[in-house]
Short mmCIF file of C-alpha atoms in Angstrom, two decimals:
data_model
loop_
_atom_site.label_atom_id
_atom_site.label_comp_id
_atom_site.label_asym_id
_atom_site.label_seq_id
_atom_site.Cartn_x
_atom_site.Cartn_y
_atom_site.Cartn_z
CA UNK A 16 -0.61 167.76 192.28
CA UNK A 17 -3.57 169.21 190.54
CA UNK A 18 -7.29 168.99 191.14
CA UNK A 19 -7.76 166.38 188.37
CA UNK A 20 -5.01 164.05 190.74
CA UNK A 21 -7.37 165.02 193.55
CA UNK A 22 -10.50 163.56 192.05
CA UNK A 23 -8.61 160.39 190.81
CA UNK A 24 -7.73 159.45 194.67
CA UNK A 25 -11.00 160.67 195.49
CA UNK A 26 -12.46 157.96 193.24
CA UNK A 27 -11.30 155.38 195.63
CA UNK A 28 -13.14 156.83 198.77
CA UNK A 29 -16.52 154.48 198.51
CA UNK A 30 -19.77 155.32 199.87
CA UNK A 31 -20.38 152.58 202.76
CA UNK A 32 -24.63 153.17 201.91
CA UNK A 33 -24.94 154.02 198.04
CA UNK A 34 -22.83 151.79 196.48
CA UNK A 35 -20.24 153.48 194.68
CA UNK A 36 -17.60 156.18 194.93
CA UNK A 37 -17.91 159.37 196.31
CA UNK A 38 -16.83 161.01 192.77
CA UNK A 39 -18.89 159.01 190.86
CA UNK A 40 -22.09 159.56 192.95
CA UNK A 41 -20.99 163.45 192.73
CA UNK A 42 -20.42 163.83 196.66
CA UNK A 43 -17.43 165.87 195.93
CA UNK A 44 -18.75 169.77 195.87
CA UNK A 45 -15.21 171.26 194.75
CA UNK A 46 -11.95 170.64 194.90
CA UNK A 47 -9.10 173.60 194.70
CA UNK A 48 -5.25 173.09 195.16
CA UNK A 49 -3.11 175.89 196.45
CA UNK A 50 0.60 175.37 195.93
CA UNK A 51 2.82 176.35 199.12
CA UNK A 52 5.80 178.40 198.60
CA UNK A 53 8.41 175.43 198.62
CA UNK A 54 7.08 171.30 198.60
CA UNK A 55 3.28 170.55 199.57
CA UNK A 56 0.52 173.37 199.82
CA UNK A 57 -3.50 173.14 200.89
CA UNK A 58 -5.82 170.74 199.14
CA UNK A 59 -9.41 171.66 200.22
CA UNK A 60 -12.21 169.55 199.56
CA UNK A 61 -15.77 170.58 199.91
CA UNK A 62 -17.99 167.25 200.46
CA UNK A 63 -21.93 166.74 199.65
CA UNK A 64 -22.46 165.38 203.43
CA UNK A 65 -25.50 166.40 205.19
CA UNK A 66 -25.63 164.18 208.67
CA UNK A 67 -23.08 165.96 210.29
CA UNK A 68 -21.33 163.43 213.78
CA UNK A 69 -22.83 160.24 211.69
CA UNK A 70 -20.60 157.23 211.99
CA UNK A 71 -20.70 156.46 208.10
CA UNK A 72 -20.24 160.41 207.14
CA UNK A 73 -17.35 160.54 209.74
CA UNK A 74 -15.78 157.37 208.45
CA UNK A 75 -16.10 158.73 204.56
CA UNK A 76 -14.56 162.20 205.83
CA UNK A 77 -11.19 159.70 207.62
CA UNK A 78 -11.59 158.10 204.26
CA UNK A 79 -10.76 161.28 202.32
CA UNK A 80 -8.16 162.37 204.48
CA UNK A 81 -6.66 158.68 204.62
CA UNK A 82 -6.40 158.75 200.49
CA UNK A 83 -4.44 161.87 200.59
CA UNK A 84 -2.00 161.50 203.68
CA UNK A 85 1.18 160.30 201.59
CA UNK A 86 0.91 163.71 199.56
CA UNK A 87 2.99 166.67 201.16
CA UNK A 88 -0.05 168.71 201.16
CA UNK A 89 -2.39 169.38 203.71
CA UNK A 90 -6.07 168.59 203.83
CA UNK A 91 -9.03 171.24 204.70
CA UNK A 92 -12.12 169.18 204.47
CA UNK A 93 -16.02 171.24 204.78
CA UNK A 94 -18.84 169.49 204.25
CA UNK A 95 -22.62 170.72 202.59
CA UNK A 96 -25.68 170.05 201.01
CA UNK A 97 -26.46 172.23 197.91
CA UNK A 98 -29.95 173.89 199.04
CA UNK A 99 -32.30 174.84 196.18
CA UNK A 100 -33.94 177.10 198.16
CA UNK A 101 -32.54 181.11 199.18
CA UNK A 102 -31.99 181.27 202.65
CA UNK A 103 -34.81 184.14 203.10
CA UNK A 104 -37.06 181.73 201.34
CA UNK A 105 -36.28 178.58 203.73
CA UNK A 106 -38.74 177.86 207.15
CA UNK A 107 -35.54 176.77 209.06
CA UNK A 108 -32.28 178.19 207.63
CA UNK A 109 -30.32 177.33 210.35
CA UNK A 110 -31.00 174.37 211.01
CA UNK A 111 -29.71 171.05 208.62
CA UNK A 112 -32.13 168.10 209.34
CA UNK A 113 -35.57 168.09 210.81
CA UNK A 114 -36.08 164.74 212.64
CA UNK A 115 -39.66 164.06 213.51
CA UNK A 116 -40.37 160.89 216.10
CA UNK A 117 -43.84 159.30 215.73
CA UNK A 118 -45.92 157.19 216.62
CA UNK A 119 -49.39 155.55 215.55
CA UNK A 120 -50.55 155.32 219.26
CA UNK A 121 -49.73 156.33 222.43
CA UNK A 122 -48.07 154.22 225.63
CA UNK A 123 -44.95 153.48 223.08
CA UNK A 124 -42.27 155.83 224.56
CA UNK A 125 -42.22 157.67 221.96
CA UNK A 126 -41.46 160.61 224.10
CA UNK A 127 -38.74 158.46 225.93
CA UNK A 128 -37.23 157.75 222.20
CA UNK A 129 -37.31 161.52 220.86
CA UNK A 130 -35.65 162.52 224.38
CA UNK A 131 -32.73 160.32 223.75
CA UNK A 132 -32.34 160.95 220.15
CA UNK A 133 -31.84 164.14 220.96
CA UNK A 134 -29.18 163.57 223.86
CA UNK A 135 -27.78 161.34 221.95
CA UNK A 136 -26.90 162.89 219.09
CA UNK A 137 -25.53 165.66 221.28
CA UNK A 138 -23.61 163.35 222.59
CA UNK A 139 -21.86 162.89 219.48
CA UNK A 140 -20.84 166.25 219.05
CA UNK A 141 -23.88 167.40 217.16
CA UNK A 142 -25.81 170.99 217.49
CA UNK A 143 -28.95 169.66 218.33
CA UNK A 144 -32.94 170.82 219.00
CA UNK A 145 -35.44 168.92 220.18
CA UNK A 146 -39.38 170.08 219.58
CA UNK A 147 -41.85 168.87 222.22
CA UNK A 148 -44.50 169.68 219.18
CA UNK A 149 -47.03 166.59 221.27
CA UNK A 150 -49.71 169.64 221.75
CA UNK A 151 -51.73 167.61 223.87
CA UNK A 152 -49.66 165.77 226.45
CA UNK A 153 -46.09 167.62 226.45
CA UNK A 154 -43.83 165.66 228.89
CA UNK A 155 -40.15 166.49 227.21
CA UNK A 156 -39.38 169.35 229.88
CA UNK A 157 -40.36 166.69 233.22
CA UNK A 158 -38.09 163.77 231.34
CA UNK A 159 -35.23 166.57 230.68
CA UNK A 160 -35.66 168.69 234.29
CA UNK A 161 -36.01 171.48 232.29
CA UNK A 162 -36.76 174.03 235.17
CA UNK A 163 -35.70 177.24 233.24
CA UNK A 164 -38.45 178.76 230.84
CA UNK A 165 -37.88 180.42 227.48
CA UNK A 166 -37.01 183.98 227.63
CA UNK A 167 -38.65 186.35 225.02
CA UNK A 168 -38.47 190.25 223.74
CA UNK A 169 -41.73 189.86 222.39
CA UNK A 170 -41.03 188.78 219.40
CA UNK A 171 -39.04 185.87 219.36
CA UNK A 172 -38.49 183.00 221.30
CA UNK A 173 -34.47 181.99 222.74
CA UNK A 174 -35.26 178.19 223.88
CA UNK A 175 -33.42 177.01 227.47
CA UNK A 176 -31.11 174.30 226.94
CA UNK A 177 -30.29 170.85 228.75
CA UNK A 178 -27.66 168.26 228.24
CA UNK A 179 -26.55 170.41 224.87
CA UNK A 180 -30.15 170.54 223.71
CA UNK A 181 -31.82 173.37 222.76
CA UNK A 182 -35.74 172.92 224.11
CA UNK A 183 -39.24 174.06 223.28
CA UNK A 184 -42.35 172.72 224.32
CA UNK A 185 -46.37 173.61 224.73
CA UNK A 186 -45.39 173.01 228.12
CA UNK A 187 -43.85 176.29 228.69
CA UNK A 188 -46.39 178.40 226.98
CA UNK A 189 -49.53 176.64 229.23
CA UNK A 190 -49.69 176.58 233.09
CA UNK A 191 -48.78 173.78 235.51
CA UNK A 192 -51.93 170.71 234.57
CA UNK A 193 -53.98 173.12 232.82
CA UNK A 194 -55.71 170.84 229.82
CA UNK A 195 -54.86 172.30 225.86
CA UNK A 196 -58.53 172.17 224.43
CA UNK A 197 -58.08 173.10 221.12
CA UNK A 198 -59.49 172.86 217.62
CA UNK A 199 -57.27 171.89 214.71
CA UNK A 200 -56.71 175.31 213.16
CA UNK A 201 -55.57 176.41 216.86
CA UNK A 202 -53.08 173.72 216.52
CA UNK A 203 -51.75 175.11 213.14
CA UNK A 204 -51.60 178.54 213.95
CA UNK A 205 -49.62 178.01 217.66
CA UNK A 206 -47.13 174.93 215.93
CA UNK A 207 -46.46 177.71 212.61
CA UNK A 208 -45.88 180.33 215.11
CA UNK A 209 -43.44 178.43 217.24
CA UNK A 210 -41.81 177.14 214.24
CA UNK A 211 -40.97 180.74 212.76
CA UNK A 212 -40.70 182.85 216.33
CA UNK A 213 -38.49 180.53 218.27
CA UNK A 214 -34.74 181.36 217.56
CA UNK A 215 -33.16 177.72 216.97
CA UNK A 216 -29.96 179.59 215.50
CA UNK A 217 -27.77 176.86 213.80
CA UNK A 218 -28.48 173.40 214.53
CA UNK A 219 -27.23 170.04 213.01
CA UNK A 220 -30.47 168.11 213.87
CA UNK A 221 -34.10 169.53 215.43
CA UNK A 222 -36.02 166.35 216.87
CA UNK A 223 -39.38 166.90 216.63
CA UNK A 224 -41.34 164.76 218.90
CA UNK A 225 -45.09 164.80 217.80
CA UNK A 226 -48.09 163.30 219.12
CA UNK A 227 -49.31 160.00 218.62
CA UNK A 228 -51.73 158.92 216.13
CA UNK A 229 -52.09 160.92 212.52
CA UNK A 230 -54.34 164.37 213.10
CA UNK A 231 -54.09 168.00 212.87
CA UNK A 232 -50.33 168.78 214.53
CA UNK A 233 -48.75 165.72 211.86
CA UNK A 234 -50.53 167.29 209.30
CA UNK A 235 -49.53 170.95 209.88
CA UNK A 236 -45.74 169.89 210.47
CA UNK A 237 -45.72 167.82 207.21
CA UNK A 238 -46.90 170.52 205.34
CA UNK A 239 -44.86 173.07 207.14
CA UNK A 240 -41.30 171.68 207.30
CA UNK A 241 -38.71 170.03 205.39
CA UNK A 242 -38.28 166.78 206.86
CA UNK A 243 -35.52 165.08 205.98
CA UNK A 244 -37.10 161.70 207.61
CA UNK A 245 -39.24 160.10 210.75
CA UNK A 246 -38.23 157.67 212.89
CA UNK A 247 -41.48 155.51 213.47
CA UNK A 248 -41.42 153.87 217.26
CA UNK A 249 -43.60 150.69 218.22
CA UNK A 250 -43.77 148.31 220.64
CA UNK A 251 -43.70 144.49 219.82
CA UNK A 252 -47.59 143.71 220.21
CA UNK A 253 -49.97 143.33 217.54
CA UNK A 254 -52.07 146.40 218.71
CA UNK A 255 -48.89 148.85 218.77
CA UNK A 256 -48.26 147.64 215.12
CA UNK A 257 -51.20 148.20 213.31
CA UNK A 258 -51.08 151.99 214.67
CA UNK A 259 -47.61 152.40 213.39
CA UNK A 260 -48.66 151.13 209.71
CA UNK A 261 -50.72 153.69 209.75
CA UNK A 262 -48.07 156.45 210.50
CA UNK A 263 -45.91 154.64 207.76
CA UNK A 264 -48.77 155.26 205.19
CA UNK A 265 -49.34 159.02 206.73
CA UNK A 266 -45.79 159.85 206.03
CA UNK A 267 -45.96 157.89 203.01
CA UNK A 268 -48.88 159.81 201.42
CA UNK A 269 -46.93 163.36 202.05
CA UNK A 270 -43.34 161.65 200.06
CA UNK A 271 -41.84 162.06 203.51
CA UNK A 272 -38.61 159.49 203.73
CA UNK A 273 -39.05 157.32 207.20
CA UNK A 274 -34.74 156.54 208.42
CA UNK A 275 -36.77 153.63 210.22
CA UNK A 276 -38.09 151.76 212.60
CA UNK A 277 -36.87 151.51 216.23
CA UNK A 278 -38.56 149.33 218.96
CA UNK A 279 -39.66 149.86 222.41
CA UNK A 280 -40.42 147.47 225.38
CA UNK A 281 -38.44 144.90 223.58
CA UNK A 282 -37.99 141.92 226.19
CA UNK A 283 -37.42 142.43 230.27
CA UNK A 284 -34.18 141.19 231.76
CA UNK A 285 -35.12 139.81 235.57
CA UNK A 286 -32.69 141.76 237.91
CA UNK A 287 -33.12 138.43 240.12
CA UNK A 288 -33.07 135.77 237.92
CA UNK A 289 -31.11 136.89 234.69
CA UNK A 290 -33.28 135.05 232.64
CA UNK A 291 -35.23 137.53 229.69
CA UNK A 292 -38.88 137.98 229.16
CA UNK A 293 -40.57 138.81 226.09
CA UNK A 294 -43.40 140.61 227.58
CA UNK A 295 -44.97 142.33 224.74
CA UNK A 296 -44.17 139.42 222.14
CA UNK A 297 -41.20 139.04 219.89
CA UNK A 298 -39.91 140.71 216.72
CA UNK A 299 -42.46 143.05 215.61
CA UNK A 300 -40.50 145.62 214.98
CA UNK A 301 -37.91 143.99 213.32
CA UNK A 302 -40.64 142.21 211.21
CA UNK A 303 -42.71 145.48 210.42
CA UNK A 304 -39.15 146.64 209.11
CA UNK A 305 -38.78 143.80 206.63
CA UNK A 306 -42.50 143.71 205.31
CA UNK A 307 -42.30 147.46 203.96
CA UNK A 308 -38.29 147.48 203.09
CA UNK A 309 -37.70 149.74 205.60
CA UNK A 310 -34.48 150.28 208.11
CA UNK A 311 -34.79 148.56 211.71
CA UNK A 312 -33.28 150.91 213.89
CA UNK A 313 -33.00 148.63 217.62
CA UNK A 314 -34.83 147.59 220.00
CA UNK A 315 -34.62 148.30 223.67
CA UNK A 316 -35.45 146.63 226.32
CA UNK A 317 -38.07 147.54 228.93
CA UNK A 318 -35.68 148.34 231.72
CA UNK A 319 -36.60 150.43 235.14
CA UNK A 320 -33.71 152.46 234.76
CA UNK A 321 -35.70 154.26 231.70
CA UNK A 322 -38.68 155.09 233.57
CA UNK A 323 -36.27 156.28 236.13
CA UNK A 324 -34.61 158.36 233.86
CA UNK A 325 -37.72 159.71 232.58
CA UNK A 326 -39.12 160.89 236.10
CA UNK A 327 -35.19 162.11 237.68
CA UNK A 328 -34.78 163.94 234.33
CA UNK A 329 -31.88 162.11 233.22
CA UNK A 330 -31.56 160.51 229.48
CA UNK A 331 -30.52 156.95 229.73
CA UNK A 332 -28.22 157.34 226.70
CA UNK A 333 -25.93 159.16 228.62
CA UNK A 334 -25.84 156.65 231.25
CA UNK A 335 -23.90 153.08 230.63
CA UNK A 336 -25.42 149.83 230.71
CA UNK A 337 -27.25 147.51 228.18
CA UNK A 338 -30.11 149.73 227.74
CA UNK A 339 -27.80 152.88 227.22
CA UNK A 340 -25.91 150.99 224.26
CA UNK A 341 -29.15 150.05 222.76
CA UNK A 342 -30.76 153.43 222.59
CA UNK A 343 -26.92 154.67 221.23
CA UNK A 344 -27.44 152.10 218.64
CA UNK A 345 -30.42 153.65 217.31
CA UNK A 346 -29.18 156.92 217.73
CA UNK A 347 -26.29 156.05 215.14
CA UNK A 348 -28.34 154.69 213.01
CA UNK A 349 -31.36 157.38 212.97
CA UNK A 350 -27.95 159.68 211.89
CA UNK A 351 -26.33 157.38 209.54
CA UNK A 352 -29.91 156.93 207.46
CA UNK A 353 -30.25 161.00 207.82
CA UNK A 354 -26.95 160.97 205.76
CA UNK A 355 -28.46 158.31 203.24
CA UNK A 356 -31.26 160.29 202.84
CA UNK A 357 -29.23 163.83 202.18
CA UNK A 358 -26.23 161.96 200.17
CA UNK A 359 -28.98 160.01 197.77
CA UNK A 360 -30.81 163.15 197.53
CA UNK A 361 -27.47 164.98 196.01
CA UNK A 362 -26.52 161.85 193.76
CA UNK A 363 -29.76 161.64 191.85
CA UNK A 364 -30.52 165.28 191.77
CA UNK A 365 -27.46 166.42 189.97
#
C-alpha cells in the first residue's frame, strides 16, 4: 500500500459539517507509508482538525482509522491547523482556540455559561483556560472556589487551577470588594498585560468570559486576540434579546465568527408539581438563532441547583441531572462549531 491507496480510502471519510470528503476539502495534512520488515508497516496521517475532544472531530478521526482497519498496517493519526503566523509572532502560541462568552446585558448567566464551558470541555479530555476578562464584576473564582491565588516571579503569571482549568481573573489582582474604577485605556493596558504575562502553556481551548454589553474590554480583546468564535448567551425575554443583537453586530463588525447562540433561564420545572413554567417567555433564543442563520446551541432551564452550584463552587456540568445534560449539550456543540470554524477555515484557504 502506497500513499496514493491511502488518499483513495481517505476519500470515503466525509465531513459530518462541510459537506464533502475529508480529501476533497483538503483536511488531510500528509500522508507517509513506512513498510515493516515482513507484512503491514505504519501509515501516519496528519489531519487539518483544530477542535481537539469535539464529538464530530473525534467521530472523523474513528472514521479514518475505521477506513483503514482491514489493511495489515497500523495507523498513527496527529491532528493540526496550518498557522500562517511564526510562533514568536503569535499573541497565544500555546494555546489552539480562544473562546470568548458574551453577552449584550447583564443578569443572563453569562458567567454561569463561561464557567461550565470551561468544565465542560475539560471534562472531555480537553486542556482548557478559562479568562475571567469581566473587569468590572469578576465572579469566576467564587463560582469555581478558587481559594489559591496566582503565583508570580515578577514577571509572569502561573494561573491556579480547578476542576482541570487553568484560571485568571481581575479578581486576584484587586482586594476582597474593593470597586475597579477605571478608564478605558486602563482596561487595555491591564487585559494586554494579562494576556501576554500570564503563562497559559498549551491549551486546547481558553474561555474568555467578558463583560456584558459592547465597551472598552470587548473592544481591546477583539483587537487583541485571535478568536476563533463567541458564544452569544440570552435569556428568552424581549429585553435580554435586543442586547444580544447588539453583541451579534459588535462581533460582526470586527469579522469575528459567533459558534452560536445558547439560552439561559429557559423554562422552570416545579420540584412539587412537575408541571414546567416558561417564566421568561418561550423560544427566543432559538428564534434569534434562525433570524440571523446562526447555530442554536441549548437552552437550559432555570434550575436551583445552578445557583447552588454557582455559590458552593461546583459546575453543574459535572453534576447529573436534566440541567447537567443540557449545559453538556451546549458544551458539544460550542466544540463541534469551533471545529467548523477551523476545518472551513483550512478548506477555503488552501
Amino acid at each position: 500500500m502506497n500513499e496514493a491507496d491511502v488518499r483513495e480510502r481517505l476519500a470515503d471519510v466525509q465531513d459530518p459539517d462541510l459537506g464533502g470528503d475529508i480529501v476533497s476539502l483538503g483536511l488531510v495534512n500528509d500522508v507517509t507509508v513506512e513498510e515493516g520488515d515482513g507484512d503491514g508497516g505504519t501509515v501516519r496521517v496528519s489531519l487539518a482538525l483544530g477542535a481537539p475532544f469535539s464529538p464530530h472531530e473525534s467521530a472523523i478521526a474513528e472514521d479514518v482509522r475505521a477506513t483503514l482497519a482491514d489493511t495489515e498496517f497500523d495507523v498513527e493519526l496527529s491532528a493540526s491547523v496550518p498557522d500562517e503566523l511564526d510562533a514568536d509572532e503569535q499573541v497565544l502560541p500555546g494555546v489552539k482556540n480562544v473562546i470568548a462568552v458574551a453577552s449584550g446585558k447583564g443578569g443572563v448567566g453569562k458567567s454561569t455559561m463561561a464557567v461550565n464551558v470551561a468544565a465542560g470541555l475539560s471534562e472531555l479530555g480537553a486542556r482548557v483556560g478559562l479568562f475571567d476578562a469581566d473587569v468590572y464584576g469578576p465572579n469566576v473564582p467564587r463560582m469555581v472556589s478558587a481559594e489559591e491565588r496566582p503565583q508570580t516571579d515578577g514577571e509572569t503569571i502561573v494561573p491556579p487551577e480547578r476542576f482541570g482549568v487553568k484560571l485568571m481573573s481581575m479578581d486576584f489582582l484587586t482586594g476582597e470588594d474593593d470597586p475597579v474604577i477605571w478608564r478605558g485605556p486602563m482596561v487595555h493596558k491591564i487585559i494586554t498585560q494579562l494576556v501576554e504575562d500570564v503563562e497559559w502553556g498549551e491549551l486546547d481551548y481558553l474561555i474568555m468570559d467578558l463583560p456584558p454589553g459592547t465597551g472598552d474590554t470587548q473592544l481591546t480583546i477583539l483587537q487583541t486576540l485571535p478568536l476563533t468564535g463567541a458564544v452569544i448567551v440570552t435569556t428568552p425575554q424581549e429585553v435580554a434579546l435586543d442586547d444580544a443583537v447588539k453583541g451579534l453586530r459588535m462581533f460582526g463588525k470586527h469579522d469575528t465568527n459567533v459558534l452560536g447562540i445558547a439560552e439561559n433561564m429557559a423554562g422552570f420545572r416545579c420540584p412539587d408539581c412537575g408541571g414546567f413554567h416558561e417564566i421568561f417567555g418561550s423560544g427566543g433564543g432559538k428564534a434569534l438563532a434562525q433570524e440571523h442563520e446562526l447555530p442554536f446551541l441549548g437552552g437550559v432551564p432555570l434550575d436551583p441547583a445552578v445557583r447552588t452550584g454557582g455559590d458552593e463552587g461546583e459546575p453543574v456540568v459535572l453534576g447529573e441531572g436534566e440541567t447537567a445534560d443540557a449545559f453538556r449539550v451546549i458544551v458539544e456543540n460550542v466544540a463541534n462549531n469551533a471545529g467548523v470554524v477551523r476545518r472551513r477555515g483550512v478548506s477555503e484557504g488552501r
